[in-house]
Structure formats: structure tokens, C-alpha cells
Short mmCIF file of C-alpha atoms and ligand atoms in Angstrom, two decimals:
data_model
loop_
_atom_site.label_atom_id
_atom_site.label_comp_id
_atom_site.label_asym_id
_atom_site.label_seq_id
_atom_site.Cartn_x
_atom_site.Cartn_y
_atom_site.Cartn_z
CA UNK Q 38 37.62 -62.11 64.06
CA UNK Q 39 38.78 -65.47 63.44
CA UNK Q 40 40.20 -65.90 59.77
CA UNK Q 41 37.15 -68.22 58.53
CA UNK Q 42 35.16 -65.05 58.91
CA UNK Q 43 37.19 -62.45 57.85
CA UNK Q 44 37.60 -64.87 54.45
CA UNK Q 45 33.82 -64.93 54.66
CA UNK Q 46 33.39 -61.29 55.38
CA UNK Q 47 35.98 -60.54 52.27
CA UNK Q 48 34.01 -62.51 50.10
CA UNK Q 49 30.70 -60.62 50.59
CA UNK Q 50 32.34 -57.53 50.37
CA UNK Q 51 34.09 -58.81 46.98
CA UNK Q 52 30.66 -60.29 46.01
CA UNK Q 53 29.00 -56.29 46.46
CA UNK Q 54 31.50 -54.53 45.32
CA UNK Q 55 31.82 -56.86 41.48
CA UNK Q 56 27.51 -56.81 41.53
CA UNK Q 57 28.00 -52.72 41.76
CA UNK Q 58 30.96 -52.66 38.93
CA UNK Q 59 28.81 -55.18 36.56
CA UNK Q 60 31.55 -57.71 36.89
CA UNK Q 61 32.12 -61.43 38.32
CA UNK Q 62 35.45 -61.72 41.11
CA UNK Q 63 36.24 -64.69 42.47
CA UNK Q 64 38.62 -65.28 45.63
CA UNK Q 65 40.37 -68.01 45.83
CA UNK Q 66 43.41 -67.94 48.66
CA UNK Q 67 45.71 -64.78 48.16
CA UNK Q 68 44.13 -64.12 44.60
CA UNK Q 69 41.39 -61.87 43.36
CA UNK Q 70 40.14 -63.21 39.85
CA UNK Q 71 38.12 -60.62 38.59
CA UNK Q 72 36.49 -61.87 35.63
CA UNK Q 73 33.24 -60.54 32.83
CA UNK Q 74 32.94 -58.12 30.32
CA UNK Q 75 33.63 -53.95 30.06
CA UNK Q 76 33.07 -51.50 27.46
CA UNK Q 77 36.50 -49.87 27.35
CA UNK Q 78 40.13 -50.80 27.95
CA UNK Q 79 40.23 -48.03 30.47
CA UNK Q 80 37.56 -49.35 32.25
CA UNK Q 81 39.41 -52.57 32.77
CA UNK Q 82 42.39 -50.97 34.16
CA UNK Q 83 39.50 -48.78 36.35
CA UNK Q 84 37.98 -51.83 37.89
CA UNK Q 85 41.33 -53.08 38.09
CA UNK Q 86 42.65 -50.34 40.36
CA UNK Q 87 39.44 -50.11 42.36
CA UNK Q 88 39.69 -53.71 43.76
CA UNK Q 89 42.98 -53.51 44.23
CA UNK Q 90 42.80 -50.55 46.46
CA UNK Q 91 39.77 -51.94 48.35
CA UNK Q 92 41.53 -55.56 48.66
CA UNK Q 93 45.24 -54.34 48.70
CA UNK Q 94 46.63 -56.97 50.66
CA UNK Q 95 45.26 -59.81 48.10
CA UNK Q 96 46.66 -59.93 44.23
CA UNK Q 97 44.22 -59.11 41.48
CA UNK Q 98 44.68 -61.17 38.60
CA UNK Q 99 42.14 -59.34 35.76
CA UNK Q 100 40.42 -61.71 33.39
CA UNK Q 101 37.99 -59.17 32.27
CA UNK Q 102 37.32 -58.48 28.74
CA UNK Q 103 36.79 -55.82 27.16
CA UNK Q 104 32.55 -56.21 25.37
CA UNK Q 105 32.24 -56.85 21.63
CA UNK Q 106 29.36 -54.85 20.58
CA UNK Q 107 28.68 -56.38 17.12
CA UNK Q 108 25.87 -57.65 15.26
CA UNK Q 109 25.81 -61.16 15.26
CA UNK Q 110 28.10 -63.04 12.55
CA UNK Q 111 24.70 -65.66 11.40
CA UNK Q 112 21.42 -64.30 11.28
CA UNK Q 113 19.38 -67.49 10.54
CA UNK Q 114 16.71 -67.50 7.69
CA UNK Q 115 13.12 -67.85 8.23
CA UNK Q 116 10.00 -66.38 8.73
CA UNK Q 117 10.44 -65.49 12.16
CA UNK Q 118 13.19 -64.43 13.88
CA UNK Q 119 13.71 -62.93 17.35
CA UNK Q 120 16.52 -60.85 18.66
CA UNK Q 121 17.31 -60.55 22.33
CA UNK Q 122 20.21 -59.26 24.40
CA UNK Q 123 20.43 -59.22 28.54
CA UNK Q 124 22.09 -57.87 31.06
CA UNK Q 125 23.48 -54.58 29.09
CA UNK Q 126 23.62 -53.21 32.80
CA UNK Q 127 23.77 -49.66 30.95
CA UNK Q 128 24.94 -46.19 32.67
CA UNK Q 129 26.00 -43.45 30.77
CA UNK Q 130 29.85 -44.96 29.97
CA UNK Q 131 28.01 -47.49 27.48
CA UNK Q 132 25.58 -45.21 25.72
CA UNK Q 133 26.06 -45.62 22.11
CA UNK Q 134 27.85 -48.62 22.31
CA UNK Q 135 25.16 -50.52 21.33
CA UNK Q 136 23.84 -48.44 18.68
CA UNK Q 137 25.51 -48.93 15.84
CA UNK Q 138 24.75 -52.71 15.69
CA UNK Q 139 21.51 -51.86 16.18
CA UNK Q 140 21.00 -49.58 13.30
CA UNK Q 141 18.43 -51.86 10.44
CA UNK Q 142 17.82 -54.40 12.93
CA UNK Q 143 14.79 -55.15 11.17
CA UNK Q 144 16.79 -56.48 7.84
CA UNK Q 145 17.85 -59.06 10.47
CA UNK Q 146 14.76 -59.45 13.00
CA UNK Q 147 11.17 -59.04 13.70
CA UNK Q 148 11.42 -58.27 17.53
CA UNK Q 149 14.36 -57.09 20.20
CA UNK Q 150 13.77 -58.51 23.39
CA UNK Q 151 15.76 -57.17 26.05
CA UNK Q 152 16.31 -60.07 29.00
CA UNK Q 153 16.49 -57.60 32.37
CA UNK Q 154 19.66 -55.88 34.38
CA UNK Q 155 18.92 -53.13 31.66
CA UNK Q 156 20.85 -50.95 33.83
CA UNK Q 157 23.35 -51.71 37.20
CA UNK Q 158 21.59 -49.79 39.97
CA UNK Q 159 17.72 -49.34 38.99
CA UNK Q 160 18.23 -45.32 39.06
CA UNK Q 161 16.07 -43.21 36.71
CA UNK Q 162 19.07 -42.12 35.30
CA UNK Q 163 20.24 -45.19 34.40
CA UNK Q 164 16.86 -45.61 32.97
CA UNK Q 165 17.32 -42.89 30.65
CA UNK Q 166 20.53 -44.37 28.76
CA UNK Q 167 18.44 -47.42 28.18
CA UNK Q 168 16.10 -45.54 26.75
CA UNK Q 169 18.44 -43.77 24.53
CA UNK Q 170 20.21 -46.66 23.63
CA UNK Q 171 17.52 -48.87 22.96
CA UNK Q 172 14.51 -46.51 21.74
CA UNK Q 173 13.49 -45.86 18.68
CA UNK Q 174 14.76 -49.19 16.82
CA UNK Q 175 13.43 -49.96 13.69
CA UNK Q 176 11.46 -52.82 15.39
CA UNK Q 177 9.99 -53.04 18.46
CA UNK Q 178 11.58 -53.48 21.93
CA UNK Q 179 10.30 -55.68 24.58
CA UNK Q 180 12.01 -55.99 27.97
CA UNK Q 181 11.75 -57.88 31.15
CA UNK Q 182 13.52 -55.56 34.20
CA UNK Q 183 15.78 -57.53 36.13
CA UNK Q 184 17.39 -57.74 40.01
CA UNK Q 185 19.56 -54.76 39.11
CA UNK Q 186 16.88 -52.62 37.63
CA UNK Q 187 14.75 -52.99 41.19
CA UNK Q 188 18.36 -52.08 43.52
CA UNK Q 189 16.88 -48.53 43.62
CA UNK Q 190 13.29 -49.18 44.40
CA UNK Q 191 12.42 -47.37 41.26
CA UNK Q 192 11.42 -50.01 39.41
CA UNK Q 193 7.93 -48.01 38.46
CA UNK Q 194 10.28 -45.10 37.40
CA UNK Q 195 12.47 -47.08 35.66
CA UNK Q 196 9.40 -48.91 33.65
CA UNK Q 197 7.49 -45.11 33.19
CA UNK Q 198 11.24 -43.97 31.36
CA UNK Q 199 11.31 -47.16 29.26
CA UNK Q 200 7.72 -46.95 28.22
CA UNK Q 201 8.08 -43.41 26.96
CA UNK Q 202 10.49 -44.43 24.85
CA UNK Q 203 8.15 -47.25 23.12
CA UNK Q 204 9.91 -50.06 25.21
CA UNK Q 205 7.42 -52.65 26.27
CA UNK Q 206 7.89 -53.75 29.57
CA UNK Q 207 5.93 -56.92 30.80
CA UNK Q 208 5.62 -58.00 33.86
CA UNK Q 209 3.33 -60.84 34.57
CA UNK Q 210 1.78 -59.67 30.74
CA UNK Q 211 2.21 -60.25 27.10
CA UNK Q 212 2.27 -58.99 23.60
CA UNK Q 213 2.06 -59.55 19.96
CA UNK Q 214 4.04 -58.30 17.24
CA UNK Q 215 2.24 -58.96 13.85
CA UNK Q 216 4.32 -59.32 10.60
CA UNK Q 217 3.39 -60.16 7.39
CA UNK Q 218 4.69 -63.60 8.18
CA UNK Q 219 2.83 -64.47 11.05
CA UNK Q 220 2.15 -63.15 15.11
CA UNK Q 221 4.81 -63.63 17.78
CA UNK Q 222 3.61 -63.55 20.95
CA UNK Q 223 6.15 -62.59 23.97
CA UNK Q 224 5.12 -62.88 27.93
CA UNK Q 225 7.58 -62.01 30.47
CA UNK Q 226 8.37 -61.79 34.48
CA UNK Q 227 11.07 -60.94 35.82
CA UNK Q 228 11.13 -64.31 37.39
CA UNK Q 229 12.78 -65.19 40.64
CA UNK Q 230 15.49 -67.73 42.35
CA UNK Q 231 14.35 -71.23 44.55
CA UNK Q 232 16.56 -73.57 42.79
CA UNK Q 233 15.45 -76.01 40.80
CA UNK Q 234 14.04 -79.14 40.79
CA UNK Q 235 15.12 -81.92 43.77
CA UNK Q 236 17.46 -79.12 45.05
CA UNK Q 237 14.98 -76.16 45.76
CA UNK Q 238 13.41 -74.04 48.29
CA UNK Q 239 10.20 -75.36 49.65
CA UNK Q 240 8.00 -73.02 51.58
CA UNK Q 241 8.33 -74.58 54.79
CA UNK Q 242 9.69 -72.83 57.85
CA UNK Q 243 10.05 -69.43 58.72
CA UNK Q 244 7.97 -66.24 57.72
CA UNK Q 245 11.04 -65.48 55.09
CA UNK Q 246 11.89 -68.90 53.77
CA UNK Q 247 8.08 -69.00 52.89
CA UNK Q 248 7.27 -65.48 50.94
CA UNK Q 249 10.94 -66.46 49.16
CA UNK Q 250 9.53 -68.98 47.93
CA UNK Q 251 5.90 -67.98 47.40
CA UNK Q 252 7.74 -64.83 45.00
CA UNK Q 253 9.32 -67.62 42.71
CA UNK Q 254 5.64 -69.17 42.57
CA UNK Q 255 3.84 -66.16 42.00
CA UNK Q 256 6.05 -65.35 39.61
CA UNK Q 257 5.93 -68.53 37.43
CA UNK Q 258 2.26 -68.86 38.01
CA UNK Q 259 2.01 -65.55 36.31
CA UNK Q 260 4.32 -65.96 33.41
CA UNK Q 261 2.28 -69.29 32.84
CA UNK Q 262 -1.12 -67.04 32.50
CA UNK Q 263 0.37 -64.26 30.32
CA UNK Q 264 1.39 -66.98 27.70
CA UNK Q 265 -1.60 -68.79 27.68
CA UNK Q 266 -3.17 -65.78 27.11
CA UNK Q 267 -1.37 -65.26 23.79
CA UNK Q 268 -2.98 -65.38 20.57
CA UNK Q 269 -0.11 -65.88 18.08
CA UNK Q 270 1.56 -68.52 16.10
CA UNK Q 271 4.57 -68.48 17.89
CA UNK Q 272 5.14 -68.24 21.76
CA UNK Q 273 8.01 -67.00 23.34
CA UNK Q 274 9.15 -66.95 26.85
CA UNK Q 275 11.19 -63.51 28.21
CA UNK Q 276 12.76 -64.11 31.77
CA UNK Q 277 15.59 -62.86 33.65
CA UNK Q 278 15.73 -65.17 36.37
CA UNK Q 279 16.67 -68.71 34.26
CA UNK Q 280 13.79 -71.45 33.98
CA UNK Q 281 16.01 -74.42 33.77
CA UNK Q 282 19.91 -75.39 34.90
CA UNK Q 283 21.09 -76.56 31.94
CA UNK Q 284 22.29 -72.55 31.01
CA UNK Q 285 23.62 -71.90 34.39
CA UNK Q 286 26.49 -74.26 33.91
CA UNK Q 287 29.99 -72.21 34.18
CA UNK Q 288 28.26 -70.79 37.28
CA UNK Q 289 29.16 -72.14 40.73
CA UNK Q 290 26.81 -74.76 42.34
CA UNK Q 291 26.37 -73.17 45.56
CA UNK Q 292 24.59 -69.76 43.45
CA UNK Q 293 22.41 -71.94 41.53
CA UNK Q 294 18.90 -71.13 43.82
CA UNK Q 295 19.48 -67.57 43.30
CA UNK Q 296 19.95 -67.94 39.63
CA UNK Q 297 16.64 -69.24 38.38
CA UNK Q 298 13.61 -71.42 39.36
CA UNK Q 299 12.88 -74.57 37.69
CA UNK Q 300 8.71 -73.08 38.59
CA UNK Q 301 9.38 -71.00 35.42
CA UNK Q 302 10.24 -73.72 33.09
CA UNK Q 303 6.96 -75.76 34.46
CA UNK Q 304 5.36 -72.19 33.22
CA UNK Q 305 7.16 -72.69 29.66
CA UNK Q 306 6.67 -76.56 29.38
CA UNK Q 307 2.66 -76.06 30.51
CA UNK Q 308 2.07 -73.60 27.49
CA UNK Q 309 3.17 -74.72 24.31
CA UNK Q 310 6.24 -72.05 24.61
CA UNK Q 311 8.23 -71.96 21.27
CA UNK Q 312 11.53 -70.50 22.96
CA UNK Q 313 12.63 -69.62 26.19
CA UNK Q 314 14.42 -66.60 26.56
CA UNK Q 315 16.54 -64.98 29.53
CA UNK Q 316 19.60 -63.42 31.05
CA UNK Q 317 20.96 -62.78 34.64
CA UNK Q 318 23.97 -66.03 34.53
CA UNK Q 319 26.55 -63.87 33.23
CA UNK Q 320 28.89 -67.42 33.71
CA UNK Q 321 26.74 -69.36 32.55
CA UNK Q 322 26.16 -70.95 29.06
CA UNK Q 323 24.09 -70.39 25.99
CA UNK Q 324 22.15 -73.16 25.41
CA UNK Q 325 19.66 -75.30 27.64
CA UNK Q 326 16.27 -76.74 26.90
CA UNK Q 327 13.28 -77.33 29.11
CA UNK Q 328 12.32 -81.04 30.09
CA UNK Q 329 9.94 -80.95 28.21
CA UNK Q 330 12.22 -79.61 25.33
CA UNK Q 331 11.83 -75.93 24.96
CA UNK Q 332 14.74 -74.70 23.51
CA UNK Q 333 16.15 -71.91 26.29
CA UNK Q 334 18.78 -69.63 25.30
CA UNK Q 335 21.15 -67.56 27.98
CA UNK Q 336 21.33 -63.80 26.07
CA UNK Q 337 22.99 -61.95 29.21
CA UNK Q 338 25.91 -60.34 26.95
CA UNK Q 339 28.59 -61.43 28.77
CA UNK Q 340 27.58 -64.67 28.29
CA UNK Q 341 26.34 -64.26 23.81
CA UNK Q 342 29.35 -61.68 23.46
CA UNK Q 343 27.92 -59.44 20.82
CA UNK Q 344 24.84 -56.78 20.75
CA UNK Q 345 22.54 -59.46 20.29
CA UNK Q 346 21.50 -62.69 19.34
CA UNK Q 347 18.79 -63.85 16.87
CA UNK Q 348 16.63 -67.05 16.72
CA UNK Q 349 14.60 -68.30 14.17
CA UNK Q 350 11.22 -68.97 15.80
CA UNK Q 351 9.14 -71.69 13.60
CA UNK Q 352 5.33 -72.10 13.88
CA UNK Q 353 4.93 -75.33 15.99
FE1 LIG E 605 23.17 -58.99 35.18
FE1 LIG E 606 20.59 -60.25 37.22
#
């Protein structure tokens, strides 16, 4: 094997290996940067060791953190307000991490919306410390799954175990949570990648390149009809897959198309969409709006750093 693809061949297997340990690594010559957010110090040290022994003739230089799992420091005023978190990529090490910020969430919100990667492989089990995490609240939970939650092909399992424990999960569908204040309507997909716009996917080509692309529009076109749908006074938008760039940046160029789809922020923009929601750019950056100026926040928690954010959502 010439050294171009054994470099190549390292990075995929780097690239697997951080997507199964719910972290970001990054080589670059004779170093490992292994970078994101853990739940314990001794799970720092753990992913530590493990890439060291599967990479042992490269040097691991360990830039992960270890998660903040506080309630936000500014809960904004208003009638409306809407708490979200993503990419909590739960598994029984983080159960009850969460909870204790979570405890009177509704002194501080209306609505938790939970922005997919809910757990790292998609396994039932997984499932279940999602559910006991996130069940229960004080206000209701809404979730999108994410690319994570469907690694197992048990996505229907992993919906039937959320749903049980009075998580809403939409796909393709939406739903209203009346206060006293006023109705705030939430539809979410999943979403999908395809790039975005002058530097995307068209379905042109090949069998594969085509129902890649068709998934992104299938996907959008269905977000777009679940918050039409709506009856409420304000809309909101719940992805996992991002609708625009502008919250990707931090990530690297080249990952952009499988990061988002610029489809879903036509969705938002066609709709009269209040706030964009979603997850899945753990590098990425907070804050983005649509073209047509949707606000669109990043909440993956690597990316917000504490159990969850909260937006004030005003009636347009
Ligand atoms: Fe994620
Ligand atoms: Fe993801």
C-alpha cells in the first residue's frame, strides 16, 4: 500500500472509530488531535488510551473536554420560549447527567426540543437512557432522531421506547404545545446532507448519486408540509441535518454536503418559520440565519456547552 492510502485508510479508520466514541479526531501528519466533549475526566483519559492503542505509532494530542451539564446562565424573558439540546449521544455512562438541570424546566421554558443523535449507536438500549433521562420533564419533549439513532436499524424501536416515555418524535409531522400565552407549533425531519446551495448534489448520474439526493428532497419537501400544516402563532423548525451553512462554520469544507442541505432551509424560508432549530455539527457554530432570515440556531451540545439552550420565540 502506497503511503497516500494507508494516510487515507488511517483517516477512515480514525473517522469510525471518533463517530463510535461521540468525539471529533483530526490527523494531521504524525499527530492525532482528538477533540469534543465527554462526561467524565476518566472518560477522557479512556478515549485517550483507546486511540492511542489503535493508532500507536501516531501521537495523540487530547483536546477533549470534559461536558458542562448546566442550565443555561440567561434565560430570556417573554412569552414564549423554547428549549432545545442535540446530539446528547446518550448510553448509560451519561444517565443522570442531564437531570439535574433539567429539574423545573418549565420556570424557564414552554417546550424541550431535543435536535437528534439522542443516543451513539441507535440500540434500544441506548433508547432507554434517553428515555430515562429525558422523560417525564415538567414540559413536554419533542425530538427529531438523528444519523446515530438509525446506525442500528432500530430506528422504529428506538421511536416506540421514546414515545412510551411521552417523547414526541416527528418525522415528516408536527405538533402544538398550547400555553396560556399562545400555541407553538414544532415540525421536524430528521433531514439529510446534499450540500448547499451552488455547491450541492444534483440528482444526475448514477442509481446512488440520484436516491442521495432524492432523500435530502423528500426530506425537505416533507418538513415544508408538516409546518404548513401548523396551526399556531409561532412556528418552529426541529432538524438534525443543518438547513443553512452559516452554523457549520468551525467544520471542515470538504464535510459540508454531509452536514446539512440548503433544501431544508427553502422548507423554513417557504413557511413563515419563526426559528430554525438543529444539531449534528458538533464543530460548528451557534448562530446562522436562513436567506430569507430565519434565525437558525446549532444546539448539538458540544457545540451550546450546557444542558440546553432557550430562545424566546415572538409571534411574527
Ligand atoms: Fe452527533
Ligand atoms: Fe449527527
Amino acid at each position: 500500500m502506497t503511503h497516500e492510502y494507508w494516510e487515507a485508510e488511517t483517516q477512515r479508520a480514525l473517522a469510525e472509530e471518533a463517530a463510535e466514541l461521540g468525539i471529533e479526531a483530526f490527523r494531521r501528519d504524525e499527530v492525532i488531535i482528538v477533540a469534543g466533549e465527554v462526561e467524565s475526566e476518566a472518560r477522557r483519559q479512556a478515549v485517550e488510551e483507546r486511540i492511542t492503542r489503535q493508532f500507536p505509532s501516531v501521537r495523540v494530542l487530547n483536546e477533549i473536554v470534559v461536558a458542562r451539564m448546566t442550565e443555561p446562565a440567561e434565560v430570556p424573558d417573554g412569552a414564549l420560549r423554547v428549549a432545545a439540546v442535540g446530539d446528547v449521544h446518550m448510553d448509560q455512562d451519561v444517565v443522570g447527567r442531564y437531570r439535574p438541570a433539567l429539574a423545573s424546566l418549565a420556570e424557564r421554558a414552554d417546550v424541550l426540543l431535543l435536535a437528534g443523535d439522542l443516543t451513539r449507536h441507535g440500540t434500544p438500549d441506548e433508547a432507554r437512557c434517553v428515555a430515562t433521562e429525558f422523560g417525564g420533564l415538567d414540559v413536554p419533549v419533542i425530538a427529531v432522531l438523528g444519523n446515530h439513532d438509525y446506525h442500528s436499524d432500530a430506528e422504529a424501536d428506538v421511536t416506540a421506547i421514546l414515545k412510551e416515555a411521552g417523547i414526541e418524535v416527528l418525522e415528516g409531522a408536527g405538533t402544538v404545545v398550547s400555553t396560556g400565552r399562545g400555541r407553538i407549533g414544532v415540525a421536524g425531519v430528521k433531514g439529510f446532507g446534499g450540500g448547499f446551495a451552488g455547491r450541492c448534489a444534483t440528482a444526475f448520474g448514477e442509481p446512488e448519486t440520484k436516491a442521495f439526493v432524492h432523500t435530502a428532497e423528500r426530506s425537505a419537501d416533507s418538513l415544508a408540509k408538516a409546518l404548513r400544516a401548523l396551526d399556531c402563532d409561532v412556528r418552529v423548525a426541529l432538524t438534525h441535518y443543518a438547513p443553512v451553512p452559516d452554523t457549520l462554520h468551525g467544520e471542515p469544507l470538504e464535510i459540508y454536503p454531509f452536514l446539512g442541505s440548503h433544501l431544508l432551509g427553502e422548507a423554513i424560508d417557504a413557511t413563515g418559520t419563526d426559528l430554525a432549530v438543529h444539531g449534528h455539527a458538533h464543530a460548528g457554530c451557534e448562530r446562522g440565519t436562513t436567506p430569507g432570515g430565519v434565525r437558525v440556531r446549532n444546539v448539538a451540545h458540544p457545540v451550546i456547552r450546557q444542558a440546553y439552550s432557550v430562545f424566546r420565540v415572538e409571534r411574527q
